[in-house]
Amino acid sequence: MNKIRMMGAPTDVGASRRGASMGPAALRVAELQRGLQQHGLEVVDGGDLAGPANPQQPPVQGLRHLDQVVQWNQTVYAAVEHSLRAGEVPLLMGGDHALAVGSIAAVARHCREQGKDLRVLWLDAHADANTSHSTPTGNIHGMPVACLLGVGPAELTGIGGQVPALQPQQICQVGIRSVDREEKRHLRELGVRVYDMRHIDEHGMRVTMEQALAGIGPETHLHVSFDVDFLDSALAPGVGTAVPGGPTYREAQLCMEMIADTGRLASLDVMELNPACDVRNQTAELVVDLVESLFGKSTLIRRPEGPY
């Protein structure tokens, strides 16, 4: 695998609850870099990106902190694009999930330029497909999927130079279990493929991931946008918008290992880790464990034709 470049985006301007800005530091305390390096991976920590502070203002026309969210996403876009051009695997440490607009827009542009097939796996408890008209809060971290699919303020949908940045068939959501009333209709209209927790309950994580990863091939650039609240809240309390009933530890490990088995993971977001809600950094340590699995950690050396 190419060199992995860690980059922190310490902000929570897209959320109403403070604390996700401390996520990058918590991942460093949990020794993310060392955890990946012990598997023979080359990992550099590029430090934290800089952006505007959280003004803690109410929403304006259904959008909270739009200017600040745009500035942060422009910075993230530039950093991810630079890393991809250098042949690296960008690992963005959030920060709230609104930052995925800049990150994925940069990946999408890179794939268009390189002739790669883009597949985005969105691991999350929330669909993040709200708009300024459907949102009950105005928080833009609930809108990045809609923005990437071309629905939202032009300052965000236009990042990357093409609107929409993504086509519906390029993104697949797994683990969804919290969708606002109007957002459900909007999600259907957008045409996003969603494997919610009922689907996982009925079919299991293995079948779900086989379906989510179907069609990935040698020319696929696989981007994973991992919101930590994807995990069950009893397992991972260190998030600002915890939702019970998510994947168990073993289900999450299987999800990550099956992604790693494709050999196509080429960029990653780790979002919404909130140490202010955590217990002795246990969520950050769990996230590091799962990210190691995403990059190939396994119990045994496995063969395609057999169990090991």
PDB file of C-alpha atoms in Angstrom:
ATOM      1  CA  MET A   1       0.000   0.000   0.000  1.00  0.00           C
ATOM      2  CA  ASN A   2       1.126   3.554  -0.681  1.00  0.00           C
ATOM      3  CA  LYS A   3       2.191   5.863   2.113  1.00  0.00           C
ATOM      4  CA  ILE A   4      -0.679   6.778   4.436  1.00  0.00           C
ATOM      5  CA  ARG A   5      -0.895  10.461   5.356  1.00  0.00           C
ATOM      6  CA  MET A   6      -2.783  11.288   8.528  1.00  0.00           C
ATOM      7  CA  MET A   7      -4.291  14.772   8.646  1.00  0.00           C
ATOM      8  CA  GLY A   8      -6.412  16.230  11.399  1.00  0.00           C
ATOM      9  CA  ALA A   9      -9.363  18.572  10.923  1.00  0.00           C
ATOM     10  CA  PRO A  10     -10.067  19.750  14.479  1.00  0.00           C
ATOM     11  CA  THR A  11     -13.445  21.401  14.134  1.00  0.00           C
ATOM     12  CA  ASP A  12     -17.061  20.927  15.138  1.00  0.00           C
ATOM     13  CA  VAL A  13     -18.563  23.840  13.182  1.00  0.00           C
ATOM     14  CA  GLY A  14     -20.946  21.491  11.377  1.00  0.00           C
ATOM     15  CA  ALA A  15     -22.485  20.218  14.615  1.00  0.00           C
ATOM     16  CA  SER A  16     -24.382  21.772  17.509  1.00  0.00           C
ATOM     17  CA  ARG A  17     -22.668  19.692  20.209  1.00  0.00           C
ATOM     18  CA  ARG A  18     -19.066  20.679  20.844  1.00  0.00           C
ATOM     19  CA  GLY A  19     -16.199  18.204  21.176  1.00  0.00           C
ATOM     20  CA  ALA A  20     -15.527  16.584  17.798  1.00  0.00           C
ATOM     21  CA  SER A  21     -12.750  19.142  17.350  1.00  0.00           C
ATOM     22  CA  MET A  22     -10.757  17.062  19.864  1.00  0.00           C
ATOM     23  CA  GLY A  23     -11.124  13.891  17.791  1.00  0.00           C
ATOM     24  CA  PRO A  24      -7.738  14.062  16.012  1.00  0.00           C
ATOM     25  CA  ALA A  25      -5.903  14.496  19.321  1.00  0.00           C
ATOM     26  CA  ALA A  26      -7.767  11.527  20.830  1.00  0.00           C
ATOM     27  CA  LEU A  27      -6.758   9.309  17.902  1.00  0.00           C
ATOM     28  CA  ARG A  28      -3.156  10.348  18.370  1.00  0.00           C
ATOM     29  CA  VAL A  29      -3.346   9.596  22.096  1.00  0.00           C
ATOM     30  CA  ALA A  30      -4.695   6.153  21.137  1.00  0.00           C
ATOM     31  CA  GLU A  31      -1.554   5.769  18.950  1.00  0.00           C
ATOM     32  CA  LEU A  32      -3.183   5.446  15.547  1.00  0.00           C
ATOM     33  CA  GLN A  33       0.093   6.035  13.715  1.00  0.00           C
ATOM     34  CA  ARG A  34       1.989   3.398  15.689  1.00  0.00           C
ATOM     35  CA  GLY A  35      -0.909   0.966  15.383  1.00  0.00           C
ATOM     36  CA  LEU A  36      -0.741   1.128  11.589  1.00  0.00           C
ATOM     37  CA  GLN A  37       3.039   1.136  11.449  1.00  0.00           C
ATOM     38  CA  GLN A  38       3.275  -2.108  13.402  1.00  0.00           C
ATOM     39  CA  HIS A  39       1.629  -3.811  10.413  1.00  0.00           C
ATOM     40  CA  GLY A  40       4.456  -2.726   8.150  1.00  0.00           C
ATOM     41  CA  LEU A  41       2.652   0.315   6.738  1.00  0.00           C
ATOM     42  CA  GLU A  42       4.389   3.600   6.027  1.00  0.00           C
ATOM     43  CA  VAL A  43       2.472   6.290   7.889  1.00  0.00           C
ATOM     44  CA  VAL A  44       3.235   9.980   8.262  1.00  0.00           C
ATOM     45  CA  ASP A  45       1.343  12.434  10.439  1.00  0.00           C
ATOM     46  CA  GLY A  46       0.956  15.700   8.577  1.00  0.00           C
ATOM     47  CA  GLY A  47      -0.452  17.441  11.641  1.00  0.00           C
ATOM     48  CA  ASP A  48      -3.661  19.412  11.846  1.00  0.00           C
ATOM     49  CA  LEU A  49      -5.238  21.636   9.226  1.00  0.00           C
ATOM     50  CA  ALA A  50      -6.217  25.159  10.250  1.00  0.00           C
ATOM     51  CA  GLY A  51      -9.581  26.812   9.901  1.00  0.00           C
ATOM     52  CA  PRO A  52     -12.045  29.189  11.537  1.00  0.00           C
ATOM     53  CA  ALA A  53     -13.200  28.763  15.112  1.00  0.00           C
ATOM     54  CA  ASN A  54     -16.724  27.677  15.987  1.00  0.00           C
ATOM     55  CA  PRO A  55     -18.771  30.883  16.394  1.00  0.00           C
ATOM     56  CA  GLN A  56     -21.582  28.998  18.166  1.00  0.00           C
ATOM     57  CA  GLN A  57     -24.332  30.854  16.335  1.00  0.00           C
ATOM     58  CA  PRO A  58     -27.903  29.761  15.528  1.00  0.00           C
ATOM     59  CA  PRO A  59     -28.863  28.632  12.006  1.00  0.00           C
ATOM     60  CA  VAL A  60     -29.492  31.188   9.288  1.00  0.00           C
ATOM     61  CA  GLN A  61     -32.083  30.082   6.709  1.00  0.00           C
ATOM     62  CA  GLY A  62     -31.740  26.497   7.876  1.00  0.00           C
ATOM     63  CA  LEU A  63     -27.921  26.398   7.840  1.00  0.00           C
ATOM     64  CA  ARG A  64     -25.653  26.748  10.862  1.00  0.00           C
ATOM     65  CA  HIS A  65     -22.162  28.198  10.347  1.00  0.00           C
ATOM     66  CA  LEU A  66     -22.252  27.918   6.551  1.00  0.00           C
ATOM     67  CA  ASP A  67     -19.285  30.232   5.974  1.00  0.00           C
ATOM     68  CA  GLN A  68     -17.096  28.390   8.461  1.00  0.00           C
ATOM     69  CA  VAL A  69     -18.117  24.967   7.126  1.00  0.00           C
ATOM     70  CA  VAL A  70     -17.255  26.089   3.589  1.00  0.00           C
ATOM     71  CA  GLN A  71     -13.837  27.362   4.672  1.00  0.00           C
ATOM     72  CA  TRP A  72     -13.009  24.112   6.454  1.00  0.00           C
ATOM     73  CA  ASN A  73     -14.141  22.040   3.482  1.00  0.00           C
ATOM     74  CA  GLN A  74     -12.061  24.082   1.060  1.00  0.00           C
ATOM     75  CA  THR A  75      -9.027  23.444   3.265  1.00  0.00           C
ATOM     76  CA  VAL A  76      -9.793  19.721   3.515  1.00  0.00           C
ATOM     77  CA  TYR A  77     -10.335  19.537  -0.240  1.00  0.00           C
ATOM     78  CA  ALA A  78      -6.927  21.075  -0.943  1.00  0.00           C
ATOM     79  CA  ALA A  79      -5.138  18.812   1.552  1.00  0.00           C
ATOM     80  CA  VAL A  80      -6.754  15.596   0.326  1.00  0.00           C
ATOM     81  CA  GLU A  81      -6.186  16.532  -3.311  1.00  0.00           C
ATOM     82  CA  HIS A  82      -2.500  17.249  -2.622  1.00  0.00           C
ATOM     83  CA  SER A  83      -2.091  13.911  -0.839  1.00  0.00           C
ATOM     84  CA  LEU A  84      -3.724  11.983  -3.683  1.00  0.00           C
ATOM     85  CA  ARG A  85      -1.567  13.740  -6.286  1.00  0.00           C
ATOM     86  CA  ALA A  86       1.486  12.671  -4.280  1.00  0.00           C
ATOM     87  CA  GLY A  87       0.360   9.046  -4.584  1.00  0.00           C
ATOM     88  CA  GLU A  88      -0.587   8.781  -0.913  1.00  0.00           C
ATOM     89  CA  VAL A  89      -3.567   7.353   0.943  1.00  0.00           C
ATOM     90  CA  PRO A  90      -5.160  10.306   2.774  1.00  0.00           C
ATOM     91  CA  LEU A  91      -6.558   9.504   6.221  1.00  0.00           C
ATOM     92  CA  LEU A  92      -8.673  12.436   7.380  1.00  0.00           C
ATOM     93  CA  MET A  93      -9.265  12.578  11.136  1.00  0.00           C
ATOM     94  CA  GLY A  94     -12.325  14.627  12.027  1.00  0.00           C
ATOM     95  CA  GLY A  95     -13.892  16.670  13.151  1.00  0.00           C
ATOM     96  CA  ASP A  96     -17.561  16.528  12.274  1.00  0.00           C
ATOM     97  CA  HIS A  97     -18.934  14.720   9.222  1.00  0.00           C
ATOM     98  CA  ALA A  98     -19.640  17.910   7.256  1.00  0.00           C
ATOM     99  CA  LEU A  99     -15.939  17.732   6.341  1.00  0.00           C
ATOM    100  CA  ALA A 100     -16.650  14.756   4.099  1.00  0.00           C
ATOM    101  CA  VAL A 101     -17.894  17.145   1.424  1.00  0.00           C
ATOM    102  CA  GLY A 102     -14.376  18.463   0.829  1.00  0.00           C
ATOM    103  CA  SER A 103     -12.709  15.107   1.311  1.00  0.00           C
ATOM    104  CA  ILE A 104     -14.924  13.145  -1.065  1.00  0.00           C
ATOM    105  CA  ALA A 105     -15.105  15.957  -3.629  1.00  0.00           C
ATOM    106  CA  ALA A 106     -11.302  15.781  -3.836  1.00  0.00           C
ATOM    107  CA  VAL A 107     -11.387  11.993  -4.200  1.00  0.00           C
ATOM    108  CA  ALA A 108     -14.073  12.239  -6.888  1.00  0.00           C
ATOM    109  CA  ARG A 109     -12.027  14.729  -8.897  1.00  0.00           C
ATOM    110  CA  HIS A 110      -8.931  12.540  -8.564  1.00  0.00           C
ATOM    111  CA  CYS A 111     -10.889   9.540  -9.853  1.00  0.00           C
ATOM    112  CA  ARG A 112     -12.224  11.501 -12.830  1.00  0.00           C
ATOM    113  CA  GLU A 113      -8.695  12.608 -13.733  1.00  0.00           C
ATOM    114  CA  GLN A 114      -7.201   9.132 -13.300  1.00  0.00           C
ATOM    115  CA  GLY A 115     -10.040   7.230 -14.976  1.00  0.00           C
ATOM    116  CA  LYS A 116     -10.812   5.322 -11.779  1.00  0.00           C
ATOM    117  CA  ASP A 117     -14.186   3.944 -10.742  1.00  0.00           C
ATOM    118  CA  LEU A 118     -15.138   5.573  -7.440  1.00  0.00           C
ATOM    119  CA  ARG A 119     -17.036   3.716  -4.737  1.00  0.00           C
ATOM    120  CA  VAL A 120     -17.870   5.444  -1.447  1.00  0.00           C
ATOM    121  CA  LEU A 121     -18.866   3.386   1.582  1.00  0.00           C
ATOM    122  CA  TRP A 122     -20.652   5.585   4.103  1.00  0.00           C
ATOM    123  CA  LEU A 123     -20.592   3.850   7.511  1.00  0.00           C
ATOM    124  CA  ASP A 124     -22.929   5.808   9.757  1.00  0.00           C
ATOM    125  CA  ALA A 125     -25.944   5.699  12.053  1.00  0.00           C
ATOM    126  CA  HIS A 126     -27.372   8.677  10.145  1.00  0.00           C
ATOM    127  CA  ALA A 127     -28.175   9.131   6.463  1.00  0.00           C
ATOM    128  CA  ASP A 128     -26.810  12.715   6.423  1.00  0.00           C
ATOM    129  CA  ALA A 129     -29.096  13.561   3.496  1.00  0.00           C
ATOM    130  CA  ASN A 130     -30.919  16.544   4.958  1.00  0.00           C
ATOM    131  CA  THR A 131     -31.253  19.944   3.309  1.00  0.00           C
ATOM    132  CA  SER A 132     -31.828  23.393   4.739  1.00  0.00           C
ATOM    133  CA  HIS A 133     -35.556  22.757   4.253  1.00  0.00           C
ATOM    134  CA  SER A 134     -35.754  19.332   5.898  1.00  0.00           C
ATOM    135  CA  THR A 135     -33.257  19.689   8.735  1.00  0.00           C
ATOM    136  CA  PRO A 136     -34.676  19.988  12.252  1.00  0.00           C
ATOM    137  CA  THR A 137     -31.413  21.491  13.568  1.00  0.00           C
ATOM    138  CA  GLY A 138     -29.606  23.374  10.781  1.00  0.00           C
ATOM    139  CA  ASN A 139     -26.467  21.356  11.488  1.00  0.00           C
ATOM    140  CA  ILE A 140     -24.548  20.809   8.249  1.00  0.00           C
ATOM    141  CA  HIS A 141     -23.008  17.557   9.470  1.00  0.00           C
ATOM    142  CA  GLY A 142     -26.449  16.134   8.680  1.00  0.00           C
ATOM    143  CA  MET A 143     -26.228  17.250   5.024  1.00  0.00           C
ATOM    144  CA  PRO A 144     -22.971  16.076   3.365  1.00  0.00           C
ATOM    145  CA  VAL A 145     -24.515  13.223   1.363  1.00  0.00           C
ATOM    146  CA  ALA A 146     -27.115  15.559  -0.110  1.00  0.00           C
ATOM    147  CA  CYS A 147     -24.416  18.129  -0.901  1.00  0.00           C
ATOM    148  CA  LEU A 148     -22.200  15.569  -2.619  1.00  0.00           C
ATOM    149  CA  LEU A 149     -25.177  14.517  -4.727  1.00  0.00           C
ATOM    150  CA  GLY A 150     -25.745  18.121  -5.780  1.00  0.00           C
ATOM    151  CA  VAL A 151     -28.470  19.243  -3.384  1.00  0.00           C
ATOM    152  CA  GLY A 152     -27.483  22.025  -1.015  1.00  0.00           C
ATOM    153  CA  PRO A 153     -25.831  25.432  -0.921  1.00  0.00           C
ATOM    154  CA  ALA A 154     -23.765  26.139  -4.030  1.00  0.00           C
ATOM    155  CA  GLU A 155     -20.724  26.976  -1.907  1.00  0.00           C
ATOM    156  CA  LEU A 156     -20.615  23.308  -0.844  1.00  0.00           C
ATOM    157  CA  THR A 157     -22.033  21.454  -3.847  1.00  0.00           C
ATOM    158  CA  GLY A 158     -19.525  23.197  -6.116  1.00  0.00           C
ATOM    159  CA  ILE A 159     -16.391  22.193  -4.204  1.00  0.00           C
ATOM    160  CA  GLY A 160     -14.360  20.122  -6.625  1.00  0.00           C
ATOM    161  CA  GLY A 161     -15.582  21.868  -9.749  1.00  0.00           C
ATOM    162  CA  GLN A 162     -18.330  19.438 -10.757  1.00  0.00           C
ATOM    163  CA  VAL A 163     -21.961  19.342  -9.631  1.00  0.00           C
ATOM    164  CA  PRO A 164     -22.871  16.823  -8.469  1.00  0.00           C
ATOM    165  CA  ALA A 165     -19.543  15.516  -7.177  1.00  0.00           C
ATOM    166  CA  LEU A 166     -21.052  12.022  -6.895  1.00  0.00           C
ATOM    167  CA  GLN A 167     -23.651   9.966  -8.715  1.00  0.00           C
ATOM    168  CA  PRO A 168     -26.059   7.931  -6.549  1.00  0.00           C
ATOM    169  CA  GLN A 169     -24.642   4.611  -7.786  1.00  0.00           C
ATOM    170  CA  GLN A 170     -21.197   5.597  -6.477  1.00  0.00           C
ATOM    171  CA  ILE A 171     -22.226   5.730  -2.808  1.00  0.00           C
ATOM    172  CA  CYS A 172     -23.553   3.032  -0.514  1.00  0.00           C
ATOM    173  CA  GLN A 173     -24.615   3.505   3.107  1.00  0.00           C
ATOM    174  CA  VAL A 174     -24.283   0.827   5.789  1.00  0.00           C
ATOM    175  CA  GLY A 175     -25.560   0.785   9.379  1.00  0.00           C
ATOM    176  CA  ILE A 176     -28.201   3.528   9.022  1.00  0.00           C
ATOM    177  CA  ARG A 177     -30.747   3.620  11.845  1.00  0.00           C
ATOM    178  CA  SER A 178     -31.628   7.286  12.410  1.00  0.00           C
ATOM    179  CA  VAL A 179     -33.311   9.210   9.578  1.00  0.00           C
ATOM    180  CA  ASP A 180     -35.434  12.332  10.001  1.00  0.00           C
ATOM    181  CA  ARG A 181     -39.008  12.305   8.707  1.00  0.00           C
ATOM    182  CA  GLU A 182     -38.518  14.511   5.648  1.00  0.00           C
ATOM    183  CA  GLU A 183     -35.035  13.101   5.123  1.00  0.00           C
ATOM    184  CA  LYS A 184     -36.522   9.647   4.417  1.00  0.00           C
ATOM    185  CA  ARG A 185     -38.368  10.960   1.396  1.00  0.00           C
ATOM    186  CA  HIS A 186     -35.352  12.914   0.252  1.00  0.00           C
ATOM    187  CA  LEU A 187     -33.120   9.868   0.571  1.00  0.00           C
ATOM    188  CA  ARG A 188     -35.478   7.923  -1.677  1.00  0.00           C
ATOM    189  CA  GLU A 189     -35.513  10.745  -4.239  1.00  0.00           C
ATOM    190  CA  LEU A 190     -31.714  10.891  -4.288  1.00  0.00           C
ATOM    191  CA  GLY A 191     -31.548   7.189  -5.141  1.00  0.00           C
ATOM    192  CA  VAL A 192     -28.903   6.269  -2.574  1.00  0.00           C
ATOM    193  CA  ARG A 193     -28.365   2.571  -1.885  1.00  0.00           C
ATOM    194  CA  VAL A 194     -28.900   2.051   1.855  1.00  0.00           C
ATOM    195  CA  TYR A 195     -28.301  -1.064   3.952  1.00  0.00           C
ATOM    196  CA  ASP A 196     -29.886  -0.078   7.244  1.00  0.00           C
ATOM    197  CA  MET A 197     -29.711  -1.970  10.533  1.00  0.00           C
ATOM    198  CA  ARG A 198     -32.885  -3.900   9.724  1.00  0.00           C
ATOM    199  CA  HIS A 199     -31.149  -5.231   6.603  1.00  0.00           C
ATOM    200  CA  ILE A 200     -28.129  -6.227   8.701  1.00  0.00           C
ATOM    201  CA  ASP A 201     -30.398  -7.848  11.311  1.00  0.00           C
ATOM    202  CA  GLU A 202     -32.224  -9.857   8.648  1.00  0.00           C
ATOM    203  CA  HIS A 203     -29.278 -10.832   6.423  1.00  0.00           C
ATOM    204  CA  GLY A 204     -26.194 -10.510   8.611  1.00  0.00           C
ATOM    205  CA  MET A 205     -23.108  -8.372   8.165  1.00  0.00           C
ATOM    206  CA  ARG A 206     -21.406 -10.810   5.784  1.00  0.00           C
ATOM    207  CA  VAL A 207     -24.192 -10.769   3.193  1.00  0.00           C
ATOM    208  CA  THR A 208     -24.663  -7.016   3.647  1.00  0.00           C
ATOM    209  CA  MET A 209     -20.996  -6.315   2.936  1.00  0.00           C
ATOM    210  CA  GLU A 210     -20.945  -8.717  -0.017  1.00  0.00           C
ATOM    211  CA  GLN A 211     -23.810  -6.688  -1.484  1.00  0.00           C
ATOM    212  CA  ALA A 212     -22.226  -3.339  -0.616  1.00  0.00           C
ATOM    213  CA  LEU A 213     -18.882  -4.328  -2.154  1.00  0.00           C
ATOM    214  CA  ALA A 214     -20.268  -6.062  -5.236  1.00  0.00           C
ATOM    215  CA  GLY A 215     -18.724  -4.891  -8.483  1.00  0.00           C
ATOM    216  CA  ILE A 216     -15.484  -3.565  -6.997  1.00  0.00           C
ATOM    217  CA  GLY A 217     -12.593  -4.364  -9.315  1.00  0.00           C
ATOM    218  CA  PRO A 218      -8.979  -3.534 -10.133  1.00  0.00           C
ATOM    219  CA  GLU A 219      -9.858  -0.033 -11.344  1.00  0.00           C
ATOM    220  CA  THR A 220     -11.931   0.868  -8.280  1.00  0.00           C
ATOM    221  CA  HIS A 221     -10.884   3.580  -5.857  1.00  0.00           C
ATOM    222  CA  LEU A 222     -12.652   2.677  -2.605  1.00  0.00           C
ATOM    223  CA  HIS A 223     -13.240   5.532  -0.179  1.00  0.00           C
ATOM    224  CA  VAL A 224     -14.585   4.794   3.297  1.00  0.00           C
ATOM    225  CA  SER A 225     -16.272   7.569   5.267  1.00  0.00           C
ATOM    226  CA  PHE A 226     -16.446   6.135   8.780  1.00  0.00           C
ATOM    227  CA  ASP A 227     -18.612   8.013  11.255  1.00  0.00           C
ATOM    228  CA  VAL A 228     -17.822   6.574  14.679  1.00  0.00           C
ATOM    229  CA  ASP A 229     -21.521   6.589  15.611  1.00  0.00           C
ATOM    230  CA  PHE A 230     -21.856   3.746  13.073  1.00  0.00           C
ATOM    231  CA  LEU A 231     -20.941   1.573  16.064  1.00  0.00           C
ATOM    232  CA  ASP A 232     -23.391   0.635  18.783  1.00  0.00           C
ATOM    233  CA  SER A 233     -23.463   3.422  21.372  1.00  0.00           C
ATOM    234  CA  ALA A 234     -22.916   0.969  24.238  1.00  0.00           C
ATOM    235  CA  LEU A 235     -19.650  -0.012  22.585  1.00  0.00           C
ATOM    236  CA  ALA A 236     -18.565   3.454  21.477  1.00  0.00           C
ATOM    237  CA  PRO A 237     -19.968   6.227  23.707  1.00  0.00           C
ATOM    238  CA  GLY A 238     -17.495   8.842  22.489  1.00  0.00           C
ATOM    239  CA  VAL A 239     -19.728  10.472  19.864  1.00  0.00           C
ATOM    240  CA  GLY A 240     -21.937  13.533  19.893  1.00  0.00           C
ATOM    241  CA  THR A 241     -25.033  11.921  18.349  1.00  0.00           C
ATOM    242  CA  ALA A 242     -25.095   8.400  19.786  1.00  0.00           C
ATOM    243  CA  VAL A 243     -27.763   6.001  18.508  1.00  0.00           C
ATOM    244  CA  PRO A 244     -28.358   2.591  20.130  1.00  0.00           C
ATOM    245  CA  GLY A 245     -28.690  -0.588  18.123  1.00  0.00           C
ATOM    246  CA  GLY A 246     -25.629  -0.363  15.906  1.00  0.00           C
ATOM    247  CA  PRO A 247     -23.173  -3.067  14.840  1.00  0.00           C
ATOM    248  CA  THR A 248     -21.491  -5.107  17.556  1.00  0.00           C
ATOM    249  CA  TYR A 249     -17.724  -5.334  17.876  1.00  0.00           C
ATOM    250  CA  ARG A 250     -17.557  -8.536  15.830  1.00  0.00           C
ATOM    251  CA  GLU A 251     -19.931  -7.198  13.166  1.00  0.00           C
ATOM    252  CA  ALA A 252     -17.810  -4.047  12.882  1.00  0.00           C
ATOM    253  CA  GLN A 253     -14.619  -6.088  12.649  1.00  0.00           C
ATOM    254  CA  LEU A 254     -16.103  -8.254   9.902  1.00  0.00           C
ATOM    255  CA  CYS A 255     -17.182  -5.121   8.025  1.00  0.00           C
ATOM    256  CA  MET A 256     -13.667  -3.678   8.189  1.00  0.00           C
ATOM    257  CA  GLU A 257     -11.940  -6.947   7.303  1.00  0.00           C
ATOM    258  CA  MET A 258     -14.142  -7.489   4.254  1.00  0.00           C
ATOM    259  CA  ILE A 259     -13.324  -3.964   3.071  1.00  0.00           C
ATOM    260  CA  ALA A 260      -9.621  -4.738   3.537  1.00  0.00           C
ATOM    261  CA  ASP A 261     -10.021  -7.998   1.615  1.00  0.00           C
ATOM    262  CA  THR A 262     -10.918  -6.046  -1.530  1.00  0.00           C
ATOM    263  CA  GLY A 263      -7.457  -4.505  -1.605  1.00  0.00           C
ATOM    264  CA  ARG A 264      -8.983  -1.326  -3.040  1.00  0.00           C
ATOM    265  CA  LEU A 265      -9.124   0.984  -0.009  1.00  0.00           C
ATOM    266  CA  ALA A 266      -7.429   4.189  -1.166  1.00  0.00           C
ATOM    267  CA  SER A 267      -8.740   6.961   1.111  1.00  0.00           C
ATOM    268  CA  LEU A 268     -10.465   7.200   4.480  1.00  0.00           C
ATOM    269  CA  ASP A 269     -12.404   9.619   6.697  1.00  0.00           C
ATOM    270  CA  VAL A 270     -12.705   8.927  10.445  1.00  0.00           C
ATOM    271  CA  MET A 271     -15.341  11.332  11.689  1.00  0.00           C
ATOM    272  CA  GLU A 272     -17.338  12.471  14.722  1.00  0.00           C
ATOM    273  CA  LEU A 273     -15.124  11.043  17.472  1.00  0.00           C
ATOM    274  CA  ASN A 274     -15.995  13.173  20.498  1.00  0.00           C
ATOM    275  CA  PRO A 275     -13.684  12.693  23.498  1.00  0.00           C
ATOM    276  CA  ALA A 276     -15.933  14.933  25.619  1.00  0.00           C
ATOM    277  CA  CYS A 277     -18.509  12.122  25.547  1.00  0.00           C
ATOM    278  CA  ASP A 278     -16.031   9.261  25.919  1.00  0.00           C
ATOM    279  CA  VAL A 279     -14.889   7.178  28.874  1.00  0.00           C
ATOM    280  CA  ARG A 280     -11.082   7.062  29.310  1.00  0.00           C
ATOM    281  CA  ASN A 281     -10.587   7.308  25.525  1.00  0.00           C
ATOM    282  CA  GLN A 282     -12.060   3.826  25.014  1.00  0.00           C
ATOM    283  CA  THR A 283     -13.869   4.836  21.825  1.00  0.00           C
ATOM    284  CA  ALA A 284     -10.685   6.212  20.278  1.00  0.00           C
ATOM    285  CA  GLU A 285      -8.843   2.991  21.142  1.00  0.00           C
ATOM    286  CA  LEU A 286     -11.639   0.947  19.551  1.00  0.00           C
ATOM    287  CA  VAL A 287     -11.513   3.119  16.435  1.00  0.00           C
ATOM    288  CA  VAL A 288      -7.762   2.557  16.138  1.00  0.00           C
ATOM    289  CA  ASP A 289      -8.356  -1.185  16.405  1.00  0.00           C
ATOM    290  CA  LEU A 290     -10.947  -1.058  13.618  1.00  0.00           C
ATOM    291  CA  VAL A 291      -8.835   1.174  11.380  1.00  0.00           C
ATOM    292  CA  GLU A 292      -5.992  -1.322  11.717  1.00  0.00           C
ATOM    293  CA  SER A 293      -8.408  -3.979  10.424  1.00  0.00           C
ATOM    294  CA  LEU A 294      -9.397  -1.691   7.544  1.00  0.00           C
ATOM    295  CA  PHE A 295      -5.763  -1.626   6.507  1.00  0.00           C
ATOM    296  CA  GLY A 296      -5.290  -5.375   6.700  1.00  0.00           C
ATOM    297  CA  LYS A 297      -4.858  -6.516  10.297  1.00  0.00           C
ATOM    298  CA  SER A 298      -6.227 -10.040  10.640  1.00  0.00           C
ATOM    299  CA  THR A 299      -5.998 -12.937  13.050  1.00  0.00           C
ATOM    300  CA  LEU A 300      -4.573 -15.296  10.424  1.00  0.00           C
ATOM    301  CA  ILE A 301      -3.001 -15.078   6.972  1.00  0.00           C
ATOM    302  CA  ARG A 302      -6.032 -15.825   4.840  1.00  0.00           C
ATOM    303  CA  ARG A 303      -6.230 -17.248   1.317  1.00  0.00           C
ATOM    304  CA  PRO A 304      -8.997 -16.476  -1.179  1.00  0.00           C
ATOM    305  CA  GLU A 305      -9.661 -20.201  -1.613  1.00  0.00           C
ATOM    306  CA  GLY A 306      -9.811 -21.157   2.068  1.00  0.00           C
ATOM    307  CA  PRO A 307     -10.213 -20.015   5.664  1.00  0.00           C
ATOM    308  CA  TYR A 308      -6.460 -19.417   6.242  1.00  0.00           C
TER     309      TYR A 308
END
